[in-house]
PDB file of C-alpha atoms in Angstrom:
ATOM      1  CA  MET A 218     120.869 104.582  84.994  1.00 90.00           C
ATOM      2  CA  TRP A 219     120.628 102.651  88.190  1.00 92.00           C
ATOM      3  CA  PRO A 220     119.742 105.234  91.771  1.00 91.00           C
ATOM      4  CA  ASP A 221     123.706 106.405  93.151  1.00 92.00           C
ATOM      5  CA  ARG A 222     122.412 103.653  96.242  1.00 91.00           C
ATOM      6  CA  ILE A 223     123.370 101.035  94.282  1.00 93.00           C
ATOM      7  CA  ARG A 224     126.682  99.350  95.271  1.00 93.00           C
ATOM      8  CA  SER A 225     129.072  99.922  92.343  1.00 94.00           C
ATOM      9  CA  GLU A 226     130.132  96.116  93.020  1.00 93.00           C
ATOM     10  CA  VAL A 227     126.238  94.602  92.364  1.00 92.00           C
ATOM     11  CA  ILE A 228     126.122  97.264  89.501  1.00 94.00           C
ATOM     12  CA  ALA A 229     129.709  95.835  87.428  1.00 94.00           C
ATOM     13  CA  ALA A 230     128.285  92.291  88.220  1.00 91.00           C
ATOM     14  CA  VAL A 231     124.705  93.001  86.164  1.00 91.00           C
ATOM     15  CA  GLN A 232     127.483  95.053  83.389  1.00 93.00           C
ATOM     16  CA  ALA A 233     129.684  91.967  83.731  1.00 92.00           C
ATOM     17  CA  ALA A 234     126.385  89.584  82.886  1.00 89.00           C
ATOM     18  CA  GLY A 235     125.787  91.309  79.864  1.00 92.00           C
ATOM     19  CA  ILE A 236     123.889  94.541  80.714  1.00 91.00           C
ATOM     20  CA  GLU A 237     124.575  97.802  80.245  1.00 92.00           C
ATOM     21  CA  HIS A 238     121.908  99.563  81.504  1.00 92.00           C
ATOM     22  CA  PRO A 239     118.650  99.272  83.256  1.00 94.00           C
ATOM     23  CA  TRP A 240     115.850  99.840  81.666  1.00 94.00           C
ATOM     24  CA  ALA A 241     113.136 102.594  83.240  1.00 94.00           C
ATOM     25  CA  HIS A 242     110.902 100.699  85.101  1.00 93.00           C
ATOM     26  CA  GLN A 243     114.357  98.321  86.622  1.00 94.00           C
ATOM     27  CA  ALA A 244     115.873 101.605  87.737  1.00 94.00           C
ATOM     28  CA  ARG A 245     111.862 103.061  89.124  1.00 94.00           C
ATOM     29  CA  ALA A 246     111.740 100.491  90.983  1.00 92.00           C
ATOM     30  CA  ALA A 247     115.187  99.958  92.518  1.00 91.00           C
ATOM     31  CA  GLU A 248     114.579 103.681  93.839  1.00 91.00           C
ATOM     32  CA  HIS A 249     111.296 102.941  95.769  1.00 90.00           C
ATOM     33  CA  ALA A 250     112.934  99.727  96.690  1.00 87.00           C
ATOM     34  CA  LEU A 251     116.402 101.468  98.497  1.00 86.00           C
ATOM     35  CA  ASP A 252     113.532 103.710 100.253  1.00 86.00           C
ATOM     36  CA  GLY A 253     111.641 100.710 101.729  1.00 82.00           C
ATOM     37  CA  GLU A 254     108.288 101.029  99.628  1.00 85.00           C
ATOM     38  CA  SER A 255     106.846  98.217  98.713  1.00 84.00           C
ATOM     39  CA  VAL A 256     107.353  97.048  94.999  1.00 86.00           C
ATOM     40  CA  VAL A 257     105.531  95.828  92.399  1.00 86.00           C
ATOM     41  CA  VAL A 258     106.245  95.405  88.639  1.00 88.00           C
ATOM     42  CA  ALA A 259     104.217  94.206  85.961  1.00 87.00           C
ATOM     43  CA  THR A 260     105.418  93.214  82.948  1.00 87.00           C
ATOM     44  CA  GLY A 261     105.349  90.977  80.350  1.00 86.00           C
ATOM     45  CA  THR A 262     107.756  88.125  79.507  1.00 83.00           C
ATOM     46  CA  ALA A 263     111.951  88.905  79.905  1.00 84.00           C
ATOM     47  CA  SER A 264     111.388  92.435  81.007  1.00 87.00           C
ATOM     48  CA  GLY A 265     113.529  92.357  83.402  1.00 86.00           C
ATOM     49  CA  LYS A 266     111.631  92.290  86.701  1.00 85.00           C
ATOM     50  CA  SER A 267     114.003  89.691  88.404  1.00 83.00           C
ATOM     51  CA  LEU A 268     117.066  92.117  88.343  1.00 87.00           C
ATOM     52  CA  ALA A 269     114.344  95.230  89.262  1.00 89.00           C
ATOM     53  CA  TYR A 270     113.691  93.433  92.583  1.00 85.00           C
ATOM     54  CA  LEU A 271     117.094  91.348  92.721  1.00 86.00           C
ATOM     55  CA  VAL A 272     119.451  94.332  92.376  1.00 91.00           C
ATOM     56  CA  PRO A 273     118.234  96.974  95.145  1.00 89.00           C
ATOM     57  CA  ALA A 274     117.849  93.791  97.044  1.00 85.00           C
ATOM     58  CA  LEU A 275     121.770  92.463  96.880  1.00 86.00           C
ATOM     59  CA  SER A 276     123.051  96.341  97.320  1.00 87.00           C
ATOM     60  CA  ALA A 277     120.927  96.267 100.723  1.00 83.00           C
ATOM     61  CA  LEU A 278     122.803  93.083 101.682  1.00 82.00           C
ATOM     62  CA  LEU A 279     125.540  93.710 101.341  1.00 83.00           C
ATOM     63  CA  ASP A 280     125.960  97.127 102.401  1.00 79.00           C
ATOM     64  CA  GLY A 281     125.066  94.957 105.644  1.00 71.00           C
ATOM     65  CA  SER A 282     122.353  98.301 106.532  1.00 63.00           C
ATOM     66  CA  GLU A 283     119.303  95.288 106.941  1.00 59.00           C
ATOM     67  CA  ALA A 284     120.933  93.482 109.679  1.00 53.00           C
ATOM     68  CA  PRO A 285     120.826  94.767 112.715  1.00 53.00           C
ATOM     69  CA  MET A 286     121.395  91.086 114.788  1.00 53.00           C
ATOM     70  CA  GLY A 287     123.938  89.809 112.206  1.00 52.00           C
ATOM     71  CA  VAL A 288     121.292  88.090 109.618  1.00 52.00           C
ATOM     72  CA  ALA A 289     120.003  89.787 106.674  1.00 54.00           C
ATOM     73  CA  ARG A 290     117.653  87.560 104.489  1.00 57.00           C
ATOM     74  CA  ARG A 291     115.116  88.590 101.158  1.00 59.00           C
ATOM     75  CA  PRO A 292     112.371  86.454  99.660  1.00 60.00           C
ATOM     76  CA  CYS A 293     112.764  85.936  95.890  1.00 61.00           C
ATOM     77  CA  THR A 294     110.022  84.359  94.159  1.00 61.00           C
ATOM     78  CA  SER A 295     109.473  83.681  90.750  1.00 62.00           C
ATOM     79  CA  PRO A 296     106.097  82.104  88.916  1.00 61.00           C
ATOM     80  CA  ARG A 297     108.792  79.195  87.244  1.00 62.00           C
ATOM     81  CA  ARG A 298     111.290  77.185  87.613  1.00 65.00           C
ATOM     82  CA  ARG A 299     113.517  77.883  84.692  1.00 67.00           C
ATOM     83  CA  PRO A 300     113.492  81.359  85.725  1.00 65.00           C
ATOM     84  CA  TRP A 301     114.725  80.605  89.664  1.00 61.00           C
ATOM     85  CA  GLN A 302     117.010  78.172  88.494  1.00 71.00           C
ATOM     86  CA  ARG A 303     118.854  80.675  86.948  1.00 69.00           C
ATOM     87  CA  ILE A 304     118.219  83.062  89.658  1.00 65.00           C
ATOM     88  CA  SER A 305     119.600  80.896  92.288  1.00 64.00           C
ATOM     89  CA  ALA A 306     122.863  79.662  89.935  1.00 69.00           C
ATOM     90  CA  ALA A 307     123.519  84.287  89.899  1.00 64.00           C
ATOM     91  CA  LEU A 308     123.144  84.463  93.898  1.00 60.00           C
TER      92      LEU A 308
END
């Protein structure tokens, strides 16, 4: 299960993409990210690292908790062009 602090619309969007439940490393990473901790996920290719980072980031951006001056930003990186194309299309 995603942490309770993940916004329901983010979870609904992930589920609409065909992902019912997070893998354990995704849920743990999201919990740490929501606590404001730095997170590094080292898993194999196609194991859901992007979701581990993006789900808590999108949730925080939507609730505005990280935009005290009205502007919220999150860096997003990808080691290859193809995954980044999928990520940017989804955003």
